[in-house]
């Protein structure tokens, strides 16, 4: 009798374990970045499509910006792109693209097809700058204050909720605390 019930009991226990796991995974989780509060890493990279134009981390300092790590091969980047476009079009925050480990022709074709919301697109073909930022995978975004300090990191797609609840309140705070 117990031999027949054992598979049923194991199945029920496995179902309970799965339900608990899904419940835990459904909670908002945030992976802390060791770079929060630290300066954006040093880099010197070309502008996408303009290999002779080099941008450094120092060129970006002076006003808050969102550094959005994206790639043409990134499916989730397509999902977040309309929200990045809306944020950039709102004029509330400058958005800088960091094209991650992408072929230039593919990246430029992607921007031609989906639109280019970026004030500037930096090409990180080797991925070294993304590694220095602690990027797990595209898309990821970093809110950087006028001094060049990272104040927020979004792993995964930027959504309207992330913009309204995380990014814009921090931007308003930066602007209101200006001397």
Short mmCIF file of C-alpha atoms in Angstrom, two decimals:
data_model
loop_
_atom_site.label_atom_id
_atom_site.label_comp_id
_atom_site.label_asym_id
_atom_site.label_seq_id
_atom_site.Cartn_x
_atom_site.Cartn_y
_atom_site.Cartn_z
CA UNK A 1 0.00 0.00 0.00
CA UNK A 2 2.74 2.49 0.98
CA UNK A 3 4.65 1.48 -2.15
CA UNK A 4 1.72 2.66 -4.28
CA UNK A 5 1.27 5.93 -2.36
CA UNK A 6 4.95 6.89 -2.39
CA UNK A 7 4.95 8.18 -6.01
CA UNK A 8 1.77 10.18 -5.32
CA UNK A 9 3.25 11.67 -2.13
CA UNK A 10 6.48 12.56 -3.95
CA UNK A 11 4.49 14.12 -6.80
CA UNK A 12 2.45 16.25 -4.38
CA UNK A 13 5.60 17.35 -2.52
CA UNK A 14 7.27 18.23 -5.80
CA UNK A 15 4.20 20.28 -6.78
CA UNK A 16 4.30 22.16 -3.48
CA UNK A 17 8.01 22.83 -3.92
CA UNK A 18 7.39 24.14 -7.45
CA UNK A 19 4.56 26.41 -6.25
CA UNK A 20 6.72 27.85 -3.46
CA UNK A 21 9.59 28.41 -5.90
CA UNK A 22 7.33 30.23 -8.35
CA UNK A 23 5.94 32.40 -5.56
CA UNK A 24 9.43 33.38 -4.47
CA UNK A 25 10.54 34.05 -8.05
CA UNK A 26 7.49 36.26 -8.59
CA UNK A 27 8.71 38.74 -5.98
CA UNK A 28 10.66 41.73 -7.20
CA UNK A 29 14.31 40.89 -6.79
CA UNK A 30 17.15 43.30 -7.20
CA UNK A 31 20.71 42.26 -7.75
CA UNK A 32 22.84 44.89 -6.06
CA UNK A 33 25.63 46.40 -8.10
CA UNK A 34 28.98 47.05 -6.44
CA UNK A 35 29.26 50.12 -8.70
CA UNK A 36 26.35 52.02 -7.12
CA UNK A 37 27.82 55.23 -5.73
CA UNK A 38 31.05 54.76 -7.67
CA UNK A 39 32.31 56.57 -10.75
CA UNK A 40 31.52 55.18 -14.17
CA UNK A 41 34.49 53.04 -15.27
CA UNK A 42 37.09 54.61 -17.51
CA UNK A 43 36.76 53.87 -21.21
CA UNK A 44 37.76 55.17 -24.61
CA UNK A 45 35.54 53.82 -27.38
CA UNK A 46 34.41 54.83 -30.87
CA UNK A 47 30.99 56.20 -31.68
CA UNK A 48 28.94 53.57 -33.51
CA UNK A 49 29.38 54.10 -37.26
CA UNK A 50 32.11 56.70 -36.73
CA UNK A 51 35.29 54.82 -35.82
CA UNK A 52 37.35 58.01 -36.00
CA UNK A 53 35.25 59.70 -33.27
CA UNK A 54 36.38 58.51 -29.84
CA UNK A 55 34.36 59.04 -26.66
CA UNK A 56 35.72 58.72 -23.14
CA UNK A 57 33.94 58.45 -19.81
CA UNK A 58 34.96 62.07 -19.13
CA UNK A 59 33.03 63.27 -22.19
CA UNK A 60 29.77 62.14 -20.58
CA UNK A 61 30.18 63.95 -17.26
CA UNK A 62 28.21 67.13 -16.60
CA UNK A 63 24.56 66.13 -16.74
CA UNK A 64 22.60 63.06 -15.70
CA UNK A 65 22.21 60.34 -18.31
CA UNK A 66 20.97 56.80 -18.73
CA UNK A 67 23.55 54.45 -20.22
CA UNK A 68 21.55 51.73 -21.99
CA UNK A 69 23.48 48.57 -22.92
CA UNK A 70 21.84 47.05 -26.00
CA UNK A 71 22.58 44.83 -29.02
CA UNK A 72 20.89 43.93 -32.29
CA UNK A 73 20.92 40.24 -31.31
CA UNK A 74 19.14 40.96 -28.01
CA UNK A 75 15.45 40.01 -28.13
CA UNK A 76 14.62 41.80 -24.87
CA UNK A 77 16.21 44.98 -26.26
CA UNK A 78 13.40 45.04 -28.84
CA UNK A 79 10.85 44.84 -26.04
CA UNK A 80 12.34 47.77 -24.10
CA UNK A 81 13.16 49.92 -27.14
CA UNK A 82 9.81 51.79 -27.34
CA UNK A 83 10.19 52.75 -23.66
CA UNK A 84 13.75 53.98 -24.22
CA UNK A 85 12.45 55.98 -27.20
CA UNK A 86 9.67 57.51 -25.10
CA UNK A 87 12.10 58.43 -22.31
CA UNK A 88 14.52 60.05 -24.75
CA UNK A 89 11.69 61.89 -26.56
CA UNK A 90 10.36 63.25 -23.25
CA UNK A 91 13.52 65.33 -22.85
CA UNK A 92 13.67 64.48 -19.15
CA UNK A 93 16.91 62.55 -19.44
CA UNK A 94 19.66 62.10 -22.01
CA UNK A 95 19.99 58.47 -23.12
CA UNK A 96 23.37 57.14 -24.26
CA UNK A 97 23.57 53.77 -25.98
CA UNK A 98 26.35 51.29 -25.35
CA UNK A 99 26.19 48.83 -28.23
CA UNK A 100 27.46 45.57 -26.74
CA UNK A 101 29.45 42.98 -28.68
CA UNK A 102 27.65 43.70 -31.92
CA UNK A 103 28.70 43.93 -35.53
CA UNK A 104 28.55 47.55 -36.68
CA UNK A 105 26.42 46.81 -39.76
CA UNK A 106 23.91 44.81 -37.69
CA UNK A 107 23.67 47.54 -35.05
CA UNK A 108 23.21 50.31 -37.60
CA UNK A 109 20.56 48.29 -39.47
CA UNK A 110 18.74 47.65 -36.18
CA UNK A 111 18.69 51.38 -35.39
CA UNK A 112 17.53 52.16 -38.93
CA UNK A 113 14.65 49.70 -38.54
CA UNK A 114 13.57 50.40 -34.95
CA UNK A 115 14.67 54.04 -34.57
CA UNK A 116 17.57 55.71 -32.83
CA UNK A 117 16.59 57.34 -29.53
CA UNK A 118 20.17 57.74 -28.35
CA UNK A 119 21.93 61.09 -28.03
CA UNK A 120 25.07 59.06 -28.76
CA UNK A 121 25.83 55.41 -29.38
CA UNK A 122 29.14 54.04 -28.18
CA UNK A 123 30.44 50.85 -29.81
CA UNK A 124 31.77 48.25 -27.35
CA UNK A 125 32.59 45.46 -29.81
CA UNK A 126 35.06 43.66 -27.51
CA UNK A 127 32.68 44.03 -24.55
CA UNK A 128 35.42 45.21 -22.17
CA UNK A 129 33.53 48.29 -20.97
CA UNK A 130 30.40 46.23 -20.37
CA UNK A 131 32.50 43.81 -18.31
CA UNK A 132 33.89 46.75 -16.31
CA UNK A 133 30.29 47.82 -15.66
CA UNK A 134 29.42 44.33 -14.43
CA UNK A 135 26.96 43.66 -17.24
CA UNK A 136 25.45 40.17 -17.07
CA UNK A 137 23.66 40.39 -20.44
CA UNK A 138 21.91 42.97 -22.58
CA UNK A 139 19.80 44.90 -21.86
CA UNK A 140 21.05 46.61 -18.76
CA UNK A 141 20.89 50.29 -17.94
CA UNK A 142 22.80 52.58 -15.60
CA UNK A 143 21.58 55.94 -14.33
CA UNK A 144 24.60 58.21 -13.92
CA UNK A 145 24.59 61.51 -12.04
CA UNK A 146 26.21 64.74 -13.35
CA UNK A 147 29.46 63.95 -11.50
CA UNK A 148 29.74 60.57 -13.26
CA UNK A 149 28.59 58.37 -10.35
CA UNK A 150 26.31 55.40 -10.99
CA UNK A 151 23.18 55.83 -8.89
CA UNK A 152 20.95 53.04 -10.23
CA UNK A 153 21.31 49.86 -12.27
CA UNK A 154 18.47 48.10 -14.09
CA UNK A 155 19.10 44.50 -15.06
CA UNK A 156 16.78 43.52 -17.89
CA UNK A 157 14.34 45.66 -19.80
CA UNK A 158 13.57 49.22 -18.84
CA UNK A 159 9.78 49.38 -18.51
CA UNK A 160 7.39 52.29 -17.92
CA UNK A 161 7.26 51.24 -14.26
CA UNK A 162 11.05 51.33 -13.94
CA UNK A 163 11.12 54.76 -15.59
CA UNK A 164 8.38 56.19 -13.36
CA UNK A 165 9.31 54.49 -10.08
CA UNK A 166 13.10 54.25 -10.22
CA UNK A 167 14.70 56.47 -12.85
CA UNK A 168 12.73 59.72 -12.99
CA UNK A 169 12.45 60.18 -9.20
CA UNK A 170 16.23 59.92 -8.98
CA UNK A 171 16.65 62.39 -11.85
CA UNK A 172 14.28 64.86 -10.14
CA UNK A 173 16.25 64.45 -6.92
CA UNK A 174 19.53 65.13 -8.74
CA UNK A 175 18.12 68.27 -10.31
CA UNK A 176 16.53 69.56 -7.10
CA UNK A 177 19.74 69.12 -5.11
CA UNK A 178 21.79 71.12 -7.60
CA UNK A 179 23.59 74.04 -5.89
#
